[in-house]
Structure formats: structure tokens, C-alpha cells
Amino acid sequence: MKPAPFAYAKARSLDHAIELLAGADARVLAGGQSLIATLNMRLSQPSLLVDINHVAGLDRIAVTNGTVELGALVRHAQAERSAEIAGHAPLIALAMPHVGHPAIRNRGTIGGSIAFADPAAELPACVLALGGEIEIAGSGGRRWVRTDDFFKGLFETALTAGDVLSAIRVPAATADTRVGFAEFARRHGDYAMAGLAACARAEGKGLKDVRLAFFGVGATPVRARRAEAALTAGDLDLAVAALANDLNPPDDVQATGAVKKHLAGVLLRRVAAQLKEPRQ
Ligand SMILES: Cc1cc2nc3c(=O)[nH]c(=O)nc-3n(C[C@H](O)[C@H](O)[C@H](O)COP(=O)(O)OP(=O)(O)OC[C@H]3O[C@@H](n4cnc5c(N)ncnc54)[C@H](O)[C@@H]3O)c2cc1C
């Protein structure tokens, strides 16, 4: 199918993008990898696309004051190849090769993935596991929103009409940071049937500050808080059992909820083993 007619505007700056978005039934155009498909299928019929690809500075990766900040326009491929990400945000580095295929990663952006908030996407779960923050720029100025408060529902976030997601930031890894990532997809590069992004800190032979963010098992990425507590207490079997209460995955075209719940337990055992290993 072809999209419904729409106007196009190229934003010169973030402020210009916000100005263009105001008052119109407009959408931000970033990598276009999800937006263009939804337009072509007429799932969305905005009257205006505001292209942010030429806004200077939105593609920066910066490591400062114990945080890693990624501009919204950092491409998946750029993050995948970044020495800063590999060194200071290793969970994102682990996840990147699972996001679609190389052609998609060349155009798709970090901001687009998080703004789109597909419940089976890898990056939203990673930023949630890392306890990251999302910067939102709108007509009222800029604000940072914790990821725990950002993902509201199915394809629904704290972004409101006229907002631009301008950056994300996550705590930079330290020597005691432990991360783990695993997913089940029917083919490599497909959206996951179920996946898990995890972060913790080593304490002696155990773990503390465990954060488990499952994806593909609900309307948003889901923290498994009872399993986090059990893993912190060093009881993996109890953590796996706790998923029965932490997760309530609906059936979807990929798998039944029961299968997803089973897969979540398998993922947790794999990721728990990764969390024991110091980073290379
Ligand atoms: C075949 C295929 C397979 C894929 N597989 C995966 C996968 O396995 N895992 C995965 O995570 N993703 C996958 N994707 C999606 C891919 O990661 C996209 O890049 C991503 O979902 C959207 O990023 P984008 O920059 O292309 O955003 P766009 O398509 O440009 O925009 C997507 C939505 O977000 C909004 N938006 C974009 N940027 C901003 C911003 N800065 N501020 C406010 N709103 C914004 C747009 O208005 C639009 O509503 C796949 C895509 C395809 C086509």
C-alpha cells in the first residue's frame, strides 16, 4: 500500500523541530524503519513529518561524570561499533547485534526505538535494566524522565504530542558492574518471542542492585521485581519460580503466554550465569 498524503519539513534545530510539531498532527521522522511501514500500512496518517535527521549534535555519544549519554539520532550501527558503548555501556553493546538486520541498524536510531516502544524491542529493555533516563524536549522546555516512569503501555510512553526524545543517559559501568542479555527469536534479527536484559553489581560472591527487564512478554518492558529480590538473595531456583507472579505474558502471534513464561525461566538461568562473570 501507499501512505496517505502528508507534508514534509526538515528541522534545522531541536527548537525548530518543536516549533514545526506544535499544533500539527505531525510525527517525528528519525530512521524511518518503523514509521514508514506504519504509514504504508495506513496504521498512521499524520499530516506532517518533521525530519530530525539534519539536527546537529543529536548523534553524539558522550561519557561524562559517570554517565553515558546517547543523542536520539545515534544509529544502531553507530552504537554497535562504538568503543565508548563497548567500554562504558556493555549491556547495550551486547544487545545491538540482535536489533533487526544490518540494513535496519544502519538507519534505525536509538531515539526512534525507545520512542516507538515496541514491547518486543531490545533497547527499551536495556535502558530499563540500566536504570537510565530519557530526555524529552517540548514547548515547555527539557526534562529527564526515569525509564521506570517512561514506558506507559502498548506503544505508549511519557512522550506527548509535540515532544521530541532528544537523548538517553545510562550510568557508566564500573568494575563491579555485571550485565547479561539473552533472547529467543525465531530467526536471528527478528523481534524476540521473549528476551531479558539485566544489570547488577557484584558484591563478594553475590549480587546486589539486580535489575531484570524482560521484553516480548507484556505491553511494555517488564521489571521482574520478585525475581530480582530472589537473585539478590542468591536463590536462582526461587527467582525462576517467582517469574510466575512477576510476568503475565499474553498470547501473541509468536507464542502462547505459557510458552513465553517457560522461555522467561530459561532466559533467567542463562542471564544469571552471565551476571556472575566479570566483564572482559
Ligand atoms: C524488518 C525489520 C525488523 C526489525 N527488527 C527489530 C528488532 O529485532 N528489534 C528492534 O528493537 N527493532 C527492530 N526493528 C525496528 C528498528 O529498530 C527501528 O529502527 C526502530 O524501531 C525505530 O527507529 P527509527 O529511528 O527507524 O524510527 P522511525 O521509524 O523514524 O520512528 C518510529 C516512531 O518513533 C517516533 N520517533 C522517532 N524518533 C523520535 C524522537 N527522537 N522523538 C520523538 N519521537 C520519535 C516516530 O515519530 C515514529 O512514531 C525492525 C525494523 C524492521 C523494518
Short mmCIF file of N, CA and C in Angstrom, two decimals, residues 98 101 120 122 183-195 215 251-257 259-260 263:
data_model
loop_
_atom_site.label_atom_id
_atom_site.label_comp_id
_atom_site.label_asym_id
_atom_site.label_seq_id
_atom_site.Cartn_x
_atom_site.Cartn_y
_atom_site.Cartn_z
N HIS A 98 21.35 -7.92 18.06
CA HIS A 98 20.05 -8.60 17.98
C HIS A 98 18.96 -7.69 17.40
N HIS A 101 18.38 -6.27 11.34
CA HIS A 101 19.45 -6.71 10.44
C HIS A 101 20.34 -5.50 10.13
N ALA A 120 8.52 -5.76 22.18
CA ALA A 120 9.47 -6.84 21.93
C ALA A 120 10.85 -6.31 21.53
N GLU A 122 14.64 -4.61 21.89
CA GLU A 122 15.74 -4.84 22.83
C GLU A 122 16.10 -3.58 23.62
N GLU A 183 17.98 -13.61 24.33
CA GLU A 183 16.61 -13.59 23.78
C GLU A 183 16.37 -14.83 22.95
N PHE A 184 15.09 -15.16 22.80
CA PHE A 184 14.68 -16.19 21.86
C PHE A 184 13.94 -15.50 20.72
N ALA A 185 14.44 -15.67 19.50
CA ALA A 185 13.74 -15.18 18.31
C ALA A 185 13.72 -16.34 17.32
N ARG A 186 12.70 -16.35 16.48
CA ARG A 186 12.60 -17.48 15.54
C ARG A 186 13.78 -17.50 14.59
N ARG A 187 14.20 -16.31 14.14
CA ARG A 187 15.41 -16.19 13.32
C ARG A 187 16.22 -15.04 13.90
N HIS A 188 17.55 -15.10 13.76
CA HIS A 188 18.36 -14.01 14.27
C HIS A 188 17.91 -12.71 13.58
N GLY A 189 17.69 -11.66 14.36
CA GLY A 189 17.29 -10.37 13.79
C GLY A 189 15.80 -10.13 13.85
N ASP A 190 15.02 -11.20 14.09
CA ASP A 190 13.57 -10.99 14.27
C ASP A 190 13.32 -10.37 15.64
N TYR A 191 12.15 -9.72 15.77
CA TYR A 191 11.73 -9.31 17.11
C TYR A 191 11.65 -10.56 17.98
N ALA A 192 11.99 -10.39 19.27
CA ALA A 192 12.07 -11.55 20.16
C ALA A 192 10.70 -12.09 20.55
N MET A 193 10.62 -13.43 20.70
CA MET A 193 9.44 -14.04 21.34
C MET A 193 9.47 -13.70 22.83
N ALA A 194 10.69 -13.71 23.38
CA ALA A 194 10.90 -13.32 24.78
C ALA A 194 12.38 -12.99 24.91
N GLY A 195 12.68 -12.01 25.75
CA GLY A 195 14.09 -11.64 25.94
C GLY A 195 14.30 -11.07 27.32
N PHE A 215 11.49 -8.51 27.92
CA PHE A 215 10.77 -7.91 26.80
C PHE A 215 10.10 -9.01 25.97
N ASP A 251 -0.89 -14.22 25.10
CA ASP A 251 -0.60 -14.96 23.86
C ASP A 251 -0.39 -13.94 22.75
N ASP A 252 0.50 -14.22 21.82
CA ASP A 252 0.58 -13.39 20.61
C ASP A 252 0.87 -14.28 19.41
N VAL A 253 1.13 -13.66 18.25
CA VAL A 253 1.30 -14.47 17.04
C VAL A 253 2.54 -15.36 17.12
N GLN A 254 3.47 -15.01 17.99
CA GLN A 254 4.71 -15.78 18.08
C GLN A 254 4.59 -17.00 18.99
N ALA A 255 3.89 -16.84 20.12
CA ALA A 255 3.85 -17.92 21.12
C ALA A 255 2.72 -17.67 22.10
N THR A 256 2.32 -18.74 22.78
CA THR A 256 1.31 -18.56 23.84
C THR A 256 1.99 -17.94 25.06
N GLY A 257 1.16 -17.39 25.94
CA GLY A 257 1.70 -16.83 27.19
C GLY A 257 2.43 -17.89 27.99
N VAL A 259 4.06 -20.52 26.91
CA VAL A 259 5.39 -20.77 26.32
C VAL A 259 6.34 -19.63 26.68
N LYS A 260 5.85 -18.40 26.58
CA LYS A 260 6.70 -17.25 26.90
C LYS A 260 7.17 -17.31 28.36
N LEU A 263 9.89 -19.79 28.54
CA LEU A 263 11.12 -19.24 27.96
C LEU A 263 11.77 -18.23 28.91
#
